[in-house]
Coordinates of C-alpha atoms and ligand atoms in Angstrom, one line a residue:
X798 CA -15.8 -4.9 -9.5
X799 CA -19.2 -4.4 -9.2
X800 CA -19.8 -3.6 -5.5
X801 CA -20.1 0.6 -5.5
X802 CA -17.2 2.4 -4.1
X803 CA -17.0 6.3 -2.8
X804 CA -13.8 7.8 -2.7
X805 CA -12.4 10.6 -0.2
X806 CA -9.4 12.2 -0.5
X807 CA -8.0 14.8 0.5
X808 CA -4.9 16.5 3.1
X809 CA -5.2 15.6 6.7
X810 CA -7.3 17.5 9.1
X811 CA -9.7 18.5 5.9
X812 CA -12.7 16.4 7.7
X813 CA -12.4 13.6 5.5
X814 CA -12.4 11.0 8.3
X815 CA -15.3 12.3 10.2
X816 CA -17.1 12.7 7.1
X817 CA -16.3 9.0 5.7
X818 CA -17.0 8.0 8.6
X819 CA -20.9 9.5 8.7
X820 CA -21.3 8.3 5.1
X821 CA -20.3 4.9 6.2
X822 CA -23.1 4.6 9.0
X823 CA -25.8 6.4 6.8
X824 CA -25.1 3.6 4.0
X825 CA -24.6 1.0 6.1
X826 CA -21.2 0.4 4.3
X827 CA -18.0 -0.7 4.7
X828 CA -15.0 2.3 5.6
X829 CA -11.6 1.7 4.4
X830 CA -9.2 4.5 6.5
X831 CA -6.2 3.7 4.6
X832 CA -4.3 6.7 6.5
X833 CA -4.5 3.7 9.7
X834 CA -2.8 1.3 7.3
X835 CA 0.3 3.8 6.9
X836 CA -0.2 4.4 10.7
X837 CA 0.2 0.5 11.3
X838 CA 3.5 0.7 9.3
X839 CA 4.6 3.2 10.6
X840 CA 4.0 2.2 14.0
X841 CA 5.7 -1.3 13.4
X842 CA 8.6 0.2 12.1
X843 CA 9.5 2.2 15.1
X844 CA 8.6 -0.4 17.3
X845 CA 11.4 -2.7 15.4
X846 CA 13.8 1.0 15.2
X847 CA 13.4 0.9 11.4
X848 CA 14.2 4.2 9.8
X849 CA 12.8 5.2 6.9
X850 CA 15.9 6.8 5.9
X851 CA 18.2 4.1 5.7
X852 CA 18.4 2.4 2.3
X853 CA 19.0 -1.2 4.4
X854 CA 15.8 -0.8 6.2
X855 CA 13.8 0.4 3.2
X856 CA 13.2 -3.7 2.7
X857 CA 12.3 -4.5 5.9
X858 CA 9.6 -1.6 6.2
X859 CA 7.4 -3.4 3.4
X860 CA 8.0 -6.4 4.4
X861 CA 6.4 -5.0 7.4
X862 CA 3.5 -3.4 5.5
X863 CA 3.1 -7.4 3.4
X864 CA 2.6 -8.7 6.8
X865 CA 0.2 -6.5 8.3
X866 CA -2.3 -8.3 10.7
X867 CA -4.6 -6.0 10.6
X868 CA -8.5 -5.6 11.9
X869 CA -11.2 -3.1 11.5
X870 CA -13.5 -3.5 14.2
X871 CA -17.0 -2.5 12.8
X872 CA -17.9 1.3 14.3
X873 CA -20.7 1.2 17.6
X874 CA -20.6 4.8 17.3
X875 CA -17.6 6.8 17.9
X876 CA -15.8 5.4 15.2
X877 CA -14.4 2.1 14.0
X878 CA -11.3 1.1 16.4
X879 CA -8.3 -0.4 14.2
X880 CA -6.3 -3.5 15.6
X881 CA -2.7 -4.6 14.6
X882 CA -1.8 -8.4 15.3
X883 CA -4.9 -8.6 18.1
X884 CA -3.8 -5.4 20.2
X885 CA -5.9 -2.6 19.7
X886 CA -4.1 0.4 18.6
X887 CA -6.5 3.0 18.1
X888 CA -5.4 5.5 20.3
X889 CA -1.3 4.2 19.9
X890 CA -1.7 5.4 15.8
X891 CA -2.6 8.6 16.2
X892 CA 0.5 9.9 18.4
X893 CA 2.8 12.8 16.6
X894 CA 5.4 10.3 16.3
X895 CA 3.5 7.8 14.6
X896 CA 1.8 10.6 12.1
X897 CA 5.1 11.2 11.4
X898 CA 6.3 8.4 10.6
X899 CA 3.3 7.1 9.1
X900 CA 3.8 10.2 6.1
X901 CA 7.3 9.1 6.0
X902 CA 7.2 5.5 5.1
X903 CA 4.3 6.6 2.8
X904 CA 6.7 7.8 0.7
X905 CA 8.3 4.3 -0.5
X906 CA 6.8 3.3 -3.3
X907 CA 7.7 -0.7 -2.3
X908 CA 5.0 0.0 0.8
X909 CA 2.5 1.7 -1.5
X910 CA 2.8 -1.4 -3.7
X911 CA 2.6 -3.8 -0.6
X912 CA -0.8 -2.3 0.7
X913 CA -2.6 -1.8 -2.9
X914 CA -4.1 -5.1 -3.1
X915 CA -5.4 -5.0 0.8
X916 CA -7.0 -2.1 -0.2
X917 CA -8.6 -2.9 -3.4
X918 CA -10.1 -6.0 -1.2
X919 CA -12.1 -3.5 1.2
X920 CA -14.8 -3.2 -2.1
X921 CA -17.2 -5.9 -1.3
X922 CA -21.2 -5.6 -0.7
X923 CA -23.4 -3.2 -0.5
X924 CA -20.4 -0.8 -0.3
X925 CA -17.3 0.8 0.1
X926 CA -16.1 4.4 1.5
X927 CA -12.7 4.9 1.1
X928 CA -10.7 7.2 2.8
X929 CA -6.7 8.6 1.9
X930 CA -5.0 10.2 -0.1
X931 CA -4.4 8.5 -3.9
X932 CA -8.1 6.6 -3.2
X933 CA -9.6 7.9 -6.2
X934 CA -6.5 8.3 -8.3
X935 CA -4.7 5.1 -7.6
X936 CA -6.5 2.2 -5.9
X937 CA -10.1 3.2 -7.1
X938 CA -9.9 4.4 -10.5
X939 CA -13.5 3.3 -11.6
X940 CA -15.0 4.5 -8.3
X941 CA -18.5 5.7 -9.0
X942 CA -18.1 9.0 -6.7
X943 CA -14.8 10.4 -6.0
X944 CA -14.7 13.7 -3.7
X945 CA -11.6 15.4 -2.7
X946 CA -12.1 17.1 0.5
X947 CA -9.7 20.2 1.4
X948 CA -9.9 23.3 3.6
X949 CA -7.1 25.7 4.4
X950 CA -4.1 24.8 6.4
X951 CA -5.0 27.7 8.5
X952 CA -7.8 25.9 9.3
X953 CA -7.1 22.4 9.8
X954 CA -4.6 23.6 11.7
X955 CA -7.6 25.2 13.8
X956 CA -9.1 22.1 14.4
X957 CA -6.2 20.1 15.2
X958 CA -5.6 22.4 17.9
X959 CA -8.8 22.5 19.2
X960 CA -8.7 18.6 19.6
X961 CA -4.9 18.4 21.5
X962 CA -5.7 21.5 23.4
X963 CA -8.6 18.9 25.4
X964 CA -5.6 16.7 25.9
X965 CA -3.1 18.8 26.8
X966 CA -1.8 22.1 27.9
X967 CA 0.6 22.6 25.6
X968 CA -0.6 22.3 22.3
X969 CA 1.5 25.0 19.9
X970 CA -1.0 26.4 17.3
X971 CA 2.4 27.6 15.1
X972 CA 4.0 24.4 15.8
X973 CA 1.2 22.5 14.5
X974 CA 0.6 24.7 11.6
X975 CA 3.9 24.0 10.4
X976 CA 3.5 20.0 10.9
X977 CA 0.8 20.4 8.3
X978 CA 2.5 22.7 5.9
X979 CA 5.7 20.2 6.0
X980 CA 3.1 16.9 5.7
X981 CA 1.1 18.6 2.8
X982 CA 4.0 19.2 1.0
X983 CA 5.8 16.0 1.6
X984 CA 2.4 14.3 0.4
X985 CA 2.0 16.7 -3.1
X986 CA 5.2 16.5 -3.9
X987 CA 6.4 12.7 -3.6
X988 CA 6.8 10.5 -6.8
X989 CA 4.4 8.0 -6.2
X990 CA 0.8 8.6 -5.4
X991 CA 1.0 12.0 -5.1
X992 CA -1.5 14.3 -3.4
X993 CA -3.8 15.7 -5.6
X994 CA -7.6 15.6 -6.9
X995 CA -8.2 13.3 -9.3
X996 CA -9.8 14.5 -13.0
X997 CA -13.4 13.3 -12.3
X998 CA -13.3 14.2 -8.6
X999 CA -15.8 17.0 -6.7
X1000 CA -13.5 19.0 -4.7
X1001 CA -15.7 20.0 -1.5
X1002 CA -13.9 23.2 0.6
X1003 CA -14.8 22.8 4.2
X1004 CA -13.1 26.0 5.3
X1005 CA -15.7 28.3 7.4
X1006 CA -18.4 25.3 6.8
X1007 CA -19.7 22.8 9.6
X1008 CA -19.7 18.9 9.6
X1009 CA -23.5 18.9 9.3
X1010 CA -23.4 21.5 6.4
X1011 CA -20.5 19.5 4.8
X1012 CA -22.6 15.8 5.5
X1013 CA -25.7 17.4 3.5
X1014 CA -23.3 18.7 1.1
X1015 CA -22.2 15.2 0.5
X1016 CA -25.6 13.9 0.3
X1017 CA -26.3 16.0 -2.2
X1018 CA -23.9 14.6 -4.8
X1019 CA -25.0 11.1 -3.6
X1020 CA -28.3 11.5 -4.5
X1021 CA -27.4 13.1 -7.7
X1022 CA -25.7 9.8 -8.3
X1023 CA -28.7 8.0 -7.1
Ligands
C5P1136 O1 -5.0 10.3 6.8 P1 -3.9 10.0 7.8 O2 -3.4 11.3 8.5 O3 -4.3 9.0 8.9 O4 -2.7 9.4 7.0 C1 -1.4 9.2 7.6 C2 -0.3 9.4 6.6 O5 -0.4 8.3 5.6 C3 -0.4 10.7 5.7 O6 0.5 11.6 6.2 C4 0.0 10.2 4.3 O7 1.3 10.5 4.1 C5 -0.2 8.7 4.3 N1 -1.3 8.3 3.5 C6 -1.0 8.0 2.1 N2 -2.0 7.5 1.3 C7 -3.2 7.3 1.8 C8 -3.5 7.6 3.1 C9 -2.5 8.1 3.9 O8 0.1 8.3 1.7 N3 -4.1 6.8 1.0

């Protein structure tokens, strides 16, 4: 327990990732994105037509998240690409669908369980970042900096429309707005690992603010820390 461990948390679209991932090259350490984990899940499971509403594939869905091959390839730049079982999935995770179902196995406390320890072994030498949503409340308790990173929905829902607008035509700013009003709440309000800051946390609001003005934010608390 001795290797230092950062926490992010935070809603999606917040900047959490991009800012993890900055942190991660400046340090020269290690980047747990657990959100990819839940991706992977979730991705499996609708590859095998699991649903996680149906009590009798409930089982099968952490099974799926015990098995997990997963791989982290180390970032060259424009981010760390995430590999399930030797296929790269990178660009496969991040589909509506996916998302989707990703937040919705996320919800089962017996996948939460299955993915705690795989977590918890990402903090080794010189150091971890870690990414997701109950980082600093449930899988890092003793971190040694935990920041919860938020911005309005209005807002992430900005950005997130900015990015699928490049992609396609027929991005829906209202439709994706409501996506993250539905997520956010489905994330704050489930029983286990809920969504929220933890007690010892700095909550950093990147509504109105850059990356670059949120990065030096960031490494101001870090070298408060020293
Ligand atoms: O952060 P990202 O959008 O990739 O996360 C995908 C989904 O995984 C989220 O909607 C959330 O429900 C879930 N998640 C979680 N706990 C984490 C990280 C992600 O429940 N630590």
């Amino acid at each position: 327990n001795s290797s230092p461990v950062m926490t992010l948390d935070g809603p999606g679209g917040a900047g959490k990732g991009t800012l993890a991932s900055a942190l991660a090259r400046e340090l020269g350490w290690y980047l747990l994105d657990s959100g990819a984990l839940y991706r992977l899940v979730g991705l499996t499971a609708l590859r095998r037509g699991l649903d996680p509403a149906a009590e009798t594939d409930r089982e099968r869905g952490a099974e799926a998240a015990r098995h997990l091959e997963l791989y982290f390839e180390p970032d060259s730049g424009d981010g760390q690409r995430v590999h399930l079982a030797g296929e790269d999935v990178t660009e496969a995770i991040r589909s509506d669908l996916v998302s989707e179902a990703a937040s919705q196995w996320a919800v089962q406390a017996a996948v939460r369980d299955a993915l705690l320890q795989r977590q918890r072994a990402f903090a080794v030498p010189p150091g971890l970042i870690a990414d997701g949503r109950d980082m600093g409340t449930v899988i890092f308790p003793e971190a040694d900096l935990k920041l919860f990173v938020t911005a309005s929905a209005a807002e992430r829902a900005a950005r997130r429309y900015a990015q699928l607008s490049e992609l396609h035509a027929d991005a829906n700013l209202d439709r994706i707005y409501q996506e993250i009003v539905e997520r956010d709440a489905r994330d704050a309000s489930r029983a286990v690992a809920p969504l929220k800051p933890a007690v010892d946390a700095h909550v950093i609001d990147t509504t109105g603010e850059t990356v670059a003005a949120s990065i030096e934010r960031v490494r101001g608390l870090v070298r408060e820390k020293g």
